[in-house]
Amino acid sequence: MSYLARLLALESYRQALRALENQEADRIYCKHNLDHFLDVARVTMLICADFDIPADKDVVYLAALMHDLGRLDKGQADHPVASAQLADQWLEAIGFPADRRPEVIRLIEGHGWRGPAAPNNLLEAFSLADSLSRPCYQCPATDSCHWPTDRKNAYPRY
């Protein structure tokens, strides 16, 4: 069984995912759900391919699937750190190799800023993907969104 499948089957992960979805049920802005997590992973991989950045698929997908779950306890401000703490527990639970865990944790802790338009490394690609994965161009709440106009995605890039 792949590490991704192990994570998705892990009951504590599934509970956290459901809890975040319930917490954001009435949210009018972009949600932090499995669709978003998978979009971040896929867009990261595409960005890495475009910019010749080495990317370990397991690392990218695992980081993406856990990067916002710390919002359950910390809300917006400290969610990357809280997400990384949860991820560390889940990575151990699914048997992800200890020597590969720091890269997953680094992506989770380091996300939360848009990153450069031309990323130079995996963290920059992951951070950029987190922003570019948002479909601002079709969002009914775009006018009241707190994101600055220049950060909103006017069209899909990936």
N, CA, C and O atoms as a DFTB+ gen file, in Angstrom:
632 C
 N C O
     1  1       0.852      -1.180       0.000
     2  2       0.000       0.000       0.000
     3  2       0.895       1.240       0.000
     4  3       1.865       1.307       0.755
     5  1       0.575       2.205      -0.832
     6  2       1.379       3.424      -0.915
     7  2       1.220       4.257       0.357
     8  3       0.264       4.092       1.115
     9  1       2.178       5.148       0.567
    10  2       2.104       6.028       1.744
    11  2       0.872       6.928       1.664
    12  3       0.238       7.216       2.680
    13  1       0.546       7.359       0.480
    14  2      -0.644       8.183       0.287
    15  2      -1.902       7.415       0.680
    16  3      -2.769       7.944       1.375
    17  1      -1.996       6.182       0.238
    18  2      -3.148       5.350       0.592
    19  2      -3.195       5.087       2.091
    20  3      -4.271       5.073       2.688
    21  1      -2.039       4.881       2.696
    22  2      -1.982       4.661       4.145
    23  2      -2.488       5.886       4.896
    24  3      -3.235       5.766       5.867
    25  1      -2.072       7.073       4.436
    26  2      -2.529       8.293       5.107
    27  2      -4.041       8.448       4.966
    28  3      -4.739       8.725       5.941
    29  1      -4.534       8.270       3.758
    30  2      -5.971       8.433       3.521
    31  2      -6.809       7.401       4.277
    32  3      -7.987       7.639       4.546
    33  1      -6.217       6.269       4.618
    34  2      -6.924       5.228       5.383
    35  2      -6.782       5.415       6.889
    36  3      -7.493       4.767       7.657
    37  1      -5.887       6.279       7.319
    38  2      -5.623       6.487       8.746
    39  2      -6.806       7.209       9.395
    40  3      -7.154       8.322       9.001
    41  1      -7.410       6.577      10.373
    42  2      -8.634       7.122      10.961
    43  2      -8.427       8.506      11.574
    44  3      -9.294       9.366      11.424
    45  1      -7.322       8.748      12.252
    46  2      -7.104      10.063      12.863
    47  2      -6.957      11.152      11.799
    48  3      -7.371      12.291      12.016
    49  1      -6.373      10.808      10.658
    50  2      -6.294      11.766       9.549
    51  2      -7.689      12.039       8.997
    52  3      -8.063      13.190       8.774
    53  1      -8.444      10.989       8.782
    54  2      -9.803      11.129       8.236
    55  2     -10.679      11.965       9.164
    56  3     -11.474      12.784       8.702
    57  1     -10.535      11.760      10.461
    58  2     -11.293      12.544      11.436
    59  2     -10.919      14.016      11.357
    60  3     -11.794      14.881      11.394
    61  1      -9.624      14.308      11.247
    62  2      -9.176      15.703      11.155
    63  2      -9.684      16.350       9.870
    64  3     -10.119      17.501       9.884
    65  1      -9.632      15.629       8.781
    66  2     -10.121      16.146       7.506
    67  2     -11.617      16.464       7.586
    68  3     -12.059      17.525       7.144
    69  1     -12.386      15.538       8.152
    70  2     -13.835      15.773       8.323
    71  2     -14.095      16.954       9.253
    72  3     -14.986      17.763       8.997
    73  1     -13.330      17.054      10.316
    74  2     -13.515      18.151      11.268
    75  2     -13.242      19.502      10.605
    76  3     -13.977      20.464      10.831
    77  1     -12.191      19.577       9.790
    78  2     -11.895      20.839       9.103
    79  2     -12.982      21.160       8.087
    80  3     -13.382      22.316       7.953
    81  1     -13.459      20.159       7.377
    82  2     -14.548      20.386       6.424
    83  2     -15.800      20.877       7.148
    84  3     -16.490      21.764       6.647
    85  1     -16.099      20.320       8.304
    86  2     -17.250      20.767       9.091
    87  2     -17.041      22.191       9.607
    88  3     -17.960      23.009       9.591
    89  1     -15.827      22.473      10.063
    90  2     -15.510      23.809      10.580
    91  2     -15.679      24.876       9.498
    92  3     -16.059      26.009       9.792
    93  1     -15.398      24.514       8.254
    94  2     -15.466      25.471       7.151
    95  2     -16.741      25.325       6.314
    96  3     -16.825      25.890       5.224
    97  1     -17.710      24.596       6.795
    98  2     -18.922      24.315       6.017
    99  2     -19.618      25.586       5.532
   100  3     -20.137      25.617       4.416
   101  1     -19.632      26.621       6.349
   102  2     -20.313      27.865       5.979
   103  2     -19.365      28.917       5.415
   104  3     -19.777      30.046       5.148
   105  1     -18.133      28.564       5.237
   106  2     -17.135      29.507       4.720
   107  2     -17.465      29.838       3.264
   108  3     -17.692      28.936       2.457
   109  1     -17.491      31.131       2.927
   110  2     -17.804      31.531       1.552
   111  2     -16.555      31.610       0.681
   112  3     -16.648      31.663      -0.545
   113  1     -15.395      31.617       1.316
   114  2     -14.135      31.704       0.576
   115  2     -13.599      30.305       0.294
   116  3     -14.235      29.307       0.632
   117  1     -12.441      30.242      -0.319
   118  2     -11.814      28.960      -0.634
   119  2     -11.753      28.076       0.601
   120  3     -11.420      28.527       1.697
   121  1     -12.075      26.842       0.401
   122  2     -12.058      25.886       1.512
   123  2     -10.743      25.127       1.525
   124  3     -10.048      25.037       0.513
   125  1     -10.418      24.588       2.680
   126  2      -9.207      23.796       2.876
   127  2      -9.640      22.349       3.029
   128  3      -9.776      21.830       4.137
   129  1      -9.852      21.712       1.885
   130  2     -10.395      20.357       1.867
   131  2      -9.531      19.458       0.988
   132  3      -8.501      19.889       0.470
   133  1      -9.952      18.224       0.824
   134  2      -9.165      17.276       0.054
   135  2      -8.969      17.736      -1.388
   136  3      -7.906      17.505      -1.965
   137  1      -9.964      18.376      -1.976
   138  2      -9.797      18.899      -3.341
   139  2      -8.650      19.894      -3.398
   140  3      -7.804      19.828      -4.290
   141  1      -8.623      20.819      -2.440
   142  2      -7.535      21.807      -2.388
   143  2      -6.195      21.110      -2.187
   144  3      -5.214      21.448      -2.850
   145  1      -6.149      20.148      -1.286
   146  2      -4.895      19.455      -0.989
   147  2      -4.355      18.757      -2.240
   148  3      -3.165      18.843      -2.541
   149  1      -5.228      18.075      -2.954
   150  2      -4.796      17.385      -4.174
   151  2      -4.400      18.373      -5.269
   152  3      -3.457      18.126      -6.021
   153  1      -5.120      19.489      -5.357
   154  2      -4.745      20.527      -6.331
   155  2      -3.345      21.057      -6.033
   156  3      -2.548      21.248      -6.951
   157  1      -3.044      21.292      -4.771
   158  2      -1.717      21.786      -4.395
   159  2      -0.645      20.780      -4.814
   160  3       0.389      21.165      -5.361
   161  1      -0.885      19.511      -4.564
   162  2       0.090      18.482      -4.946
   163  2       0.291      18.457      -6.455
   164  3       1.427      18.460      -6.930
   165  1      -0.784      18.432      -7.198
   166  2      -0.680      18.350      -8.658
   167  2      -0.011      19.581      -9.251
   168  3       0.847      19.471     -10.127
   169  1      -0.407      20.750      -8.770
   170  2       0.186      21.989      -9.291
   171  2       1.668      22.053      -8.912
   172  3       2.485      22.514      -9.708
   173  1       2.019      21.601      -7.720
   174  2       3.434      21.559      -7.342
   175  2       4.225      20.705      -8.324
   176  3       5.289      21.113      -8.790
   177  1       3.716      19.540      -8.633
   178  2       4.421      18.649      -9.560
   179  2       4.555      19.279     -10.948
   180  3       5.592      19.132     -11.594
   181  1       3.526      19.973     -11.407
   182  2       3.596      20.643     -12.710
   183  2       4.606      21.787     -12.695
   184  3       5.381      21.946     -13.638
   185  1       4.599      22.577     -11.637
   186  2       5.569      23.670     -11.514
   187  2       6.985      23.104     -11.508
   188  3       7.869      23.618     -12.195
   189  1       7.193      22.064     -10.746
   190  2       8.522      21.444     -10.678
   191  2       8.965      20.948     -12.050
   192  3      10.131      21.096     -12.414
   193  1       8.061      20.370     -12.799
   194  2       8.400      19.917     -14.155
   195  2       8.763      21.108     -15.044
   196  3       9.723      21.035     -15.811
   197  1       8.012      22.192     -14.948
   198  2       8.266      23.379     -15.764
   199  2       9.606      24.036     -15.447
   200  3      10.272      24.564     -16.338
   201  1       9.998      24.001     -14.170
   202  2      11.213      24.701     -13.741
   203  2      12.368      23.753     -13.424
   204  3      13.352      24.158     -12.805
   205  1      12.254      22.509     -13.841
   206  2      13.311      21.513     -13.629
   207  2      13.753      21.423     -12.172
   208  3      14.945      21.399     -11.865
   209  1      12.777      21.376     -11.296
   210  2      13.033      21.247      -9.861
   211  2      12.770      19.797      -9.474
   212  3      11.679      19.284      -9.721
   213  1      13.742      19.132      -8.875
   214  2      13.509      17.753      -8.439
   215  2      12.399      17.695      -7.389
   216  3      12.356      18.512      -6.469
   217  1      11.511      16.725      -7.540
   218  2      10.394      16.600      -6.608
   219  2      10.075      15.133      -6.375
   220  3       9.828      14.381      -7.318
   221  1      10.082      14.740      -5.126
   222  2       9.703      13.390      -4.729
   223  2       8.180      13.368      -4.589
   224  3       7.619      14.078      -3.755
   225  1       7.528      12.565      -5.395
   226  2       6.064      12.528      -5.428
   227  2       5.465      12.222      -4.049
   228  3       4.493      12.860      -3.644
   229  1       6.033      11.257      -3.331
   230  2       5.527      10.939      -1.989
   231  2       5.610      12.154      -1.076
   232  3       4.656      12.471      -0.366
   233  1       6.750      12.831      -1.096
   234  2       6.956      14.006      -0.243
   235  2       5.937      15.090      -0.583
   236  3       5.299      15.649       0.310
   237  1       5.788      15.383      -1.852
   238  2       4.872      16.451      -2.285
   239  2       3.430      16.122      -1.913
   240  3       2.736      16.950      -1.322
   241  1       2.979      14.925      -2.253
   242  2       1.583      14.574      -1.980
   243  2       1.298      14.487      -0.483
   244  3       0.248      14.942      -0.029
   245  1       2.206      13.917       0.281
   246  2       1.983      13.845       1.730
   247  2       1.955      15.235       2.348
   248  3       1.100      15.524       3.184
   249  1       2.880      16.096       1.946
   250  2       2.888      17.465       2.479
   251  2       1.592      18.189       2.113
   252  3       0.985      18.858       2.949
   253  1       1.178      18.047       0.858
   254  2      -0.038      18.731       0.411
   255  2      -1.270      18.243       1.176
   256  3      -2.139      19.041       1.527
   257  1      -1.345      16.944       1.433
   258  2      -2.520      16.390       2.107
   259  2      -2.610      16.778       3.577
   260  3      -3.648      16.582       4.210
   261  1      -1.533      17.324       4.121
   262  2      -1.543      17.669       5.544
   263  2      -1.282      19.146       5.820
   264  3      -1.358      19.566       6.975
   265  1      -0.979      19.947       4.802
   266  2      -0.452      21.292       5.033
   267  2      -1.401      22.278       5.704
   268  3      -0.930      23.252       6.290
   269  1      -2.684      22.077       5.650
   270  2      -3.620      23.030       6.254
   271  2      -4.432      22.461       7.414
   272  3      -5.300      23.155       7.942
   273  1      -4.183      21.249       7.818
   274  2      -5.006      20.640       8.871
   275  2      -4.765      21.248      10.245
   276  3      -5.576      21.052      11.150
   277  1      -3.684      21.971      10.421
   278  2      -3.453      22.681      11.676
   279  2      -4.415      23.840      11.889
   280  3      -4.459      24.416      12.975
   281  1      -5.184      24.186      10.864
   282  2      -6.202      25.235      11.002
   283  2      -7.279      24.834      12.015
   284  3      -7.987      25.690      12.545
   285  1      -7.396      23.553      12.276
   286  2      -8.378      23.090      13.258
   287  2      -8.137      23.713      14.626
   288  3      -9.082      24.100      15.312
   289  1      -6.879      23.809      15.017
   290  2      -6.546      24.324      16.345
   291  2      -6.054      25.755      16.331
   292  3      -6.286      26.499      17.284
   293  1      -5.384      26.149      15.274
   294  2      -4.692      27.434      15.282
   295  2      -5.292      28.482      14.366
   296  3      -4.841      29.627      14.376
   297  1      -6.277      28.136      13.586
   298  2      -6.836      29.106      12.661
   299  2      -5.814      29.497      11.611
   300  3      -5.054      28.649      11.146
   301  1      -5.782      30.739      11.239
   302  2      -4.918      31.220      10.165
   303  2      -3.475      31.410      10.600
   304  3      -2.563      30.976       9.896
   305  1      -3.245      32.041      11.730
   306  2      -1.920      32.540      12.088
   307  2      -0.829      31.482      12.171
   308  3       0.171      31.582      11.460
   309  1      -0.990      30.493      12.999
   310  2       0.079      29.518      13.235
   311  2      -0.221      28.158      12.630
   312  3       0.332      27.153      13.077
   313  1      -1.068      28.106      11.643
   314  2      -1.467      26.793      11.142
   315  2      -0.326      26.001      10.504
   316  3      -0.366      24.773      10.584
   317  1       0.689      26.605       9.875
   318  2       1.757      25.757       9.329
   319  2       2.501      24.953      10.403
   320  3       2.838      23.790      10.183
   321  1       2.752      25.560      11.541
   322  2       3.453      24.860      12.625
   323  2       2.560      23.772      13.207
   324  3       3.013      22.652      13.444
   325  1       1.293      24.102      13.438
   326  2       0.355      23.108      13.967
   327  2       0.161      21.964      12.977
   328  3       0.053      20.805      13.378
   329  1       0.116      22.284      11.690
   330  2      -0.027      21.248      10.661
   331  2       1.197      20.328      10.651
   332  3       1.066      19.113      10.503
   333  1       2.364      20.906      10.806
   334  2       3.600      20.114      10.816
   335  2       3.638      19.169      12.013
   336  3       4.121      18.043      11.900
   337  1       3.138      19.618      13.146
   338  2       3.112      18.753      14.334
   339  2       2.183      17.556      14.110
   340  3       2.516      16.426      14.467
   341  1       1.032      17.813      13.524
   342  2       0.124      16.708      13.192
   343  2       0.766      15.774      12.168
   344  3       0.702      14.552      12.299
   345  1       1.377      16.360      11.163
   346  2       2.002      15.573      10.105
   347  2       3.078      14.647      10.655
   348  3       3.190      13.499      10.224
   349  1       3.856      15.130      11.586
   350  2       4.924      14.309      12.159
   351  2       4.346      13.034      12.781
   352  3       4.900      11.946      12.622
   353  1       3.240      13.183      13.482
   354  2       2.579      12.020      14.098
   355  2       2.046      11.057      13.026
   356  3       2.199       9.840      13.134
   357  1       1.421      11.627      12.001
   358  2       0.824      10.796      10.956
   359  2       1.891      10.114      10.101
   360  3       1.711       8.968       9.689
   361  1       2.990      10.800       9.832
   362  2       4.069      10.181       9.056
   363  2       4.633       8.969       9.789
   364  3       4.943       7.948       9.176
   365  1       4.760       9.094      11.096
   366  2       5.224       7.955      11.888
   367  2       4.191       6.834      11.842
   368  3       4.542       5.664      11.693
   369  1       2.931       7.192      11.969
   370  2       1.861       6.184      12.006
   371  2       1.765       5.387      10.704
   372  3       1.401       4.211      10.726
   373  1       2.084       6.012       9.580
   374  2       1.990       5.303       8.294
   375  2       3.318       4.644       7.905
   376  3       3.419       4.026       6.845
   377  1       4.323       4.778       8.755
   378  2       5.605       4.147       8.493
   379  2       6.451       4.841       7.441
   380  3       7.289       4.210       6.798
   381  1       6.233       6.144       7.263
   382  2       7.052       6.883       6.304
   383  2       8.478       6.950       6.849
   384  3       8.668       7.239       8.031
   385  1       9.485       6.687       6.011
   386  2      10.860       6.616       6.500
   387  2      11.304       7.883       7.248
   388  3      11.082       9.004       6.791
   389  1      11.923       7.674       8.388
   390  2      12.338       8.784       9.251
   391  2      13.271       9.758       8.536
   392  3      13.212      10.960       8.792
   393  1      14.122       9.267       7.653
   394  2      15.072      10.142       6.965
   395  2      14.407      11.008       5.890
   396  3      15.022      11.961       5.410
   397  1      13.175      10.698       5.505
   398  2      12.450      11.486       4.501
   399  2      11.434      12.435       5.129
   400  3      10.925      13.328       4.453
   401  1      11.139      12.255       6.386
   402  2      10.130      13.087       7.061
   403  2      10.498      14.568       7.110
   404  3       9.613      15.404       6.926
   405  1      11.760      14.935       7.349
   406  2      12.072      16.368       7.441
   407  2      11.689      17.173       6.205
   408  3      11.315      18.340       6.325
   409  1      11.775      16.577       5.026
   410  2      11.404      17.303       3.812
   411  2       9.900      17.577       3.778
   412  3       9.484      18.662       3.371
   413  1       9.092      16.628       4.192
   414  2       7.641      16.831       4.267
   415  2       7.337      17.942       5.269
   416  3       6.562      18.856       4.987
   417  1       7.952      17.850       6.431
   418  2       7.726      18.841       7.492
   419  2       8.171      20.229       7.036
   420  3       7.496      21.219       7.315
   421  1       9.302      20.304       6.337
   422  2       9.819      21.596       5.850
   423  2       8.828      22.257       4.889
   424  3       8.616      23.468       4.956
   425  1       8.225      21.475       4.002
   426  2       7.245      22.038       3.071
   427  2       6.018      22.560       3.821
   428  3       5.505      23.638       3.518
   429  1       5.568      21.800       4.780
   430  2       4.379      22.210       5.542
   431  2       4.667      23.462       6.366
   432  3       3.889      24.416       6.342
   433  1       5.773      23.460       7.087
   434  2       6.114      24.625       7.922
   435  2       6.394      25.873       7.084
   436  3       6.124      26.993       7.516
   437  1       6.930      25.672       5.896
   438  2       7.335      26.809       5.074
   439  2       6.271      27.357       4.158
   440  3       6.486      28.390       3.523
   441  1       5.134      26.705       4.067
   442  2       4.105      27.218       3.164
   443  2       3.385      28.391       3.819
   444  3       3.520      28.630       5.019
   445  1       2.633      29.103       3.027
   446  2       1.851      30.192       3.590
   447  2       2.228      31.540       3.003
   448  3       1.666      32.566       3.386
   449  1       3.158      31.544       2.093
   450  2       3.502      32.762       1.348
   451  2       3.510      32.384      -0.118
   452  3       3.729      31.221      -0.454
   453  1       3.280      33.325      -0.976
   454  2       3.099      33.008      -2.393
   455  2       4.365      32.480      -3.044
   456  3       4.283      31.621      -3.922
   457  1       5.507      32.956      -2.651
   458  2       6.733      32.517      -3.294
   459  2       6.940      33.240      -4.615
   460  3       6.028      33.899      -5.115
   461  1       8.119      33.122      -5.175
   462  2       8.413      33.820      -6.432
   463  2       7.677      33.204      -7.615
   464  3       7.315      32.028      -7.591
   465  1       7.463      34.007      -8.642
   466  2       6.782      33.522      -9.845
   467  2       7.622      32.478     -10.576
   468  3       7.083      31.644     -11.303
   469  1       8.933      32.525     -10.385
   470  2       9.842      31.542     -10.985
   471  2      10.587      30.847      -9.845
   472  3      11.680      31.272      -9.471
   473  1      10.012      29.798      -9.299
   474  2      10.618      29.143      -8.137
   475  2      11.953      28.473      -8.457
   476  3      12.197      28.027      -9.578
   477  1      12.805      28.418      -7.436
   478  2      14.128      27.818      -7.580
   479  2      14.280      26.501      -6.840
   480  3      15.259      25.782      -7.037
   481  1      13.310      26.185      -5.988
   482  2      13.426      24.957      -5.200
   483  2      12.024      24.438      -4.873
   484  3      11.018      25.077      -5.183
   485  1      11.988      23.280      -4.250
   486  2      10.707      22.625      -3.981
   487  2       9.826      23.434      -3.036
   488  3       8.617      23.519      -3.250
   489  1      10.400      24.022      -2.007
   490  2       9.586      24.820      -1.079
   491  2       8.943      26.000      -1.791
   492  3       7.766      26.289      -1.574
   493  1       9.701      26.681      -2.635
   494  2       9.131      27.809      -3.381
   495  2       8.042      27.328      -4.340
   496  3       7.022      27.999      -4.501
   497  1       8.244      26.186      -4.970
   498  2       7.225      25.628      -5.877
   499  2       5.964      25.251      -5.107
   500  3       4.853      25.512      -5.568
   501  1       6.131      24.639      -3.937
   502  2       4.999      24.226      -3.106
   503  2       4.201      25.447      -2.638
   504  3       2.971      25.446      -2.686
   505  1       4.898      26.470      -2.191
   506  2       4.221      27.686      -1.730
   507  2       3.480      28.372      -2.864
   508  3       2.356      28.841      -2.685
   509  1       4.105      28.430      -4.022
   510  2       3.456      29.024      -5.186
   511  2       2.227      28.207      -5.582
   512  3       1.181      28.770      -5.904
   513  1       2.353      26.893      -5.557
   514  2       1.224      26.021      -5.919
   515  2       0.047      26.209      -4.970
   516  3      -1.107      26.158      -5.395
   517  1       0.327      26.424      -3.699
   518  2      -0.745      26.648      -2.723
   519  2      -1.580      27.855      -3.137
   520  3      -2.804      27.836      -3.008
   521  1      -0.931      28.896      -3.628
   522  2      -1.661      30.082      -4.094
   523  2      -2.303      29.870      -5.455
   524  3      -3.468      30.213      -5.658
   525  1      -1.544      29.306      -6.387
   526  2      -2.057      29.158      -7.755
   527  2      -3.179      28.133      -7.878
   528  3      -3.891      28.110      -8.881
   529  1      -3.337      27.296      -6.877
   530  2      -4.390      26.279      -6.934
   531  2      -5.777      26.870      -6.693
   532  3      -6.784      26.187      -6.879
   533  1      -5.831      28.103      -6.290
   534  2      -7.115      28.737      -5.970
   535  2      -7.787      29.318      -7.210
   536  3      -7.167      30.097      -7.933
   537  1      -9.053      28.951      -7.472
   538  2      -9.757      29.451      -8.662
   539  2     -10.460      30.791      -8.412
   540  3     -11.686      30.876      -8.495
   541  1      -9.696      31.813      -8.114
   542  2     -10.271      33.138      -7.837
   543  2     -11.122      33.643      -8.994
   544  3     -12.103      34.355      -8.782
   545  1     -10.752      33.279     -10.203
   546  2     -11.431      33.726     -11.414
   547  2     -12.885      33.275     -11.486
   548  3     -13.652      33.818     -12.281
   549  1     -13.282      32.301     -10.680
   550  2     -14.677      31.854     -10.697
   551  2     -15.314      31.911      -9.321
   552  3     -16.395      31.358      -9.118
   553  1     -14.671      32.563      -8.384
   554  2     -15.167      32.606      -7.010
   555  2     -16.264      33.665      -6.852
   556  3     -16.064      34.820      -7.228
   557  1     -17.409      33.284      -6.305
   558  2     -18.486      34.260      -6.104
   559  2     -18.176      35.251      -4.980
   560  3     -18.852      36.274      -4.867
   561  1     -17.176      34.974      -4.153
   562  2     -16.839      35.857      -3.030
   563  2     -15.576      36.673      -3.295
   564  3     -15.003      37.246      -2.369
   565  1     -15.144      36.728      -4.539
   566  2     -13.870      37.393      -4.841
   567  2     -13.842      38.863      -4.430
   568  3     -12.790      39.367      -4.039
   569  1     -14.975      39.557      -4.509
   570  2     -14.994      40.980      -4.166
   571  2     -14.771      41.242      -2.686
   572  3     -14.260      42.301      -2.322
   573  1     -15.138      40.314      -1.839
   574  2     -14.947      40.517      -0.403
   575  2     -13.736      39.752       0.149
   576  3     -13.457      39.805       1.347
   577  1     -13.029      39.052      -0.719
   578  2     -11.864      38.267      -0.302
   579  2     -10.757      39.186       0.204
   580  3     -10.533      40.263      -0.349
   581  1     -10.070      38.754       1.254
   582  2      -8.997      39.559       1.846
   583  2      -7.694      39.534       1.053
   584  3      -6.796      40.333       1.319
   585  1      -7.579      38.622       0.076
   586  2      -6.363      38.577      -0.729
   587  2      -6.232      39.859      -1.549
   588  3      -7.229      40.335      -2.092
   589  1      -5.046      40.423      -1.651
   590  2      -4.847      41.603      -2.503
   591  2      -5.164      41.255      -3.963
   592  3      -4.980      40.114      -4.388
   593  1      -5.626      42.218      -4.705
   594  2      -6.022      41.999      -6.096
   595  2      -4.903      41.369      -6.906
   596  3      -5.163      40.491      -7.728
   597  1      -3.662      41.797      -6.695
   598  2      -2.553      41.269      -7.481
   599  2      -2.195      39.827      -7.114
   600  3      -1.429      39.180      -7.828
   601  1      -2.734      39.328      -6.028
   602  2      -2.480      37.943      -5.634
   603  2      -3.579      37.002      -6.128
   604  3      -3.361      35.795      -6.231
   605  1      -4.742      37.542      -6.431
   606  2      -5.859      36.708      -6.888
   607  2      -5.567      36.174      -8.290
   608  3      -5.045      36.886      -9.148
   609  1      -5.909      34.934      -8.495
   610  2      -5.676      34.289      -9.788
   611  2      -6.768      34.674     -10.767
   612  3      -7.930      34.308     -10.594
   613  1      -6.383      35.419     -11.803
   614  2      -7.344      35.890     -12.804
   615  2      -7.666      34.807     -13.826
   616  3      -8.666      34.907     -14.538
   617  1      -6.844      33.789     -13.905
   618  2      -7.025      32.687     -14.843
   619  2      -6.219      31.492     -14.319
   620  3      -5.312      31.670     -13.507
   621  1      -6.538      30.292     -14.772
   622  2      -5.772      29.125     -14.326
   623  2      -4.414      29.071     -15.042
   624  3      -4.350      29.126     -16.270
   625  1      -3.353      28.964     -14.274
   626  2      -2.010      28.832     -14.863
   627  2      -1.594      27.378     -14.976
   628  3      -0.753      27.033     -15.806
   629  1      -2.178      26.523     -14.145
   630  2      -1.850      25.090     -14.171
   631  2      -3.133      24.297     -14.006
   632  3      -3.102      23.067     -13.998
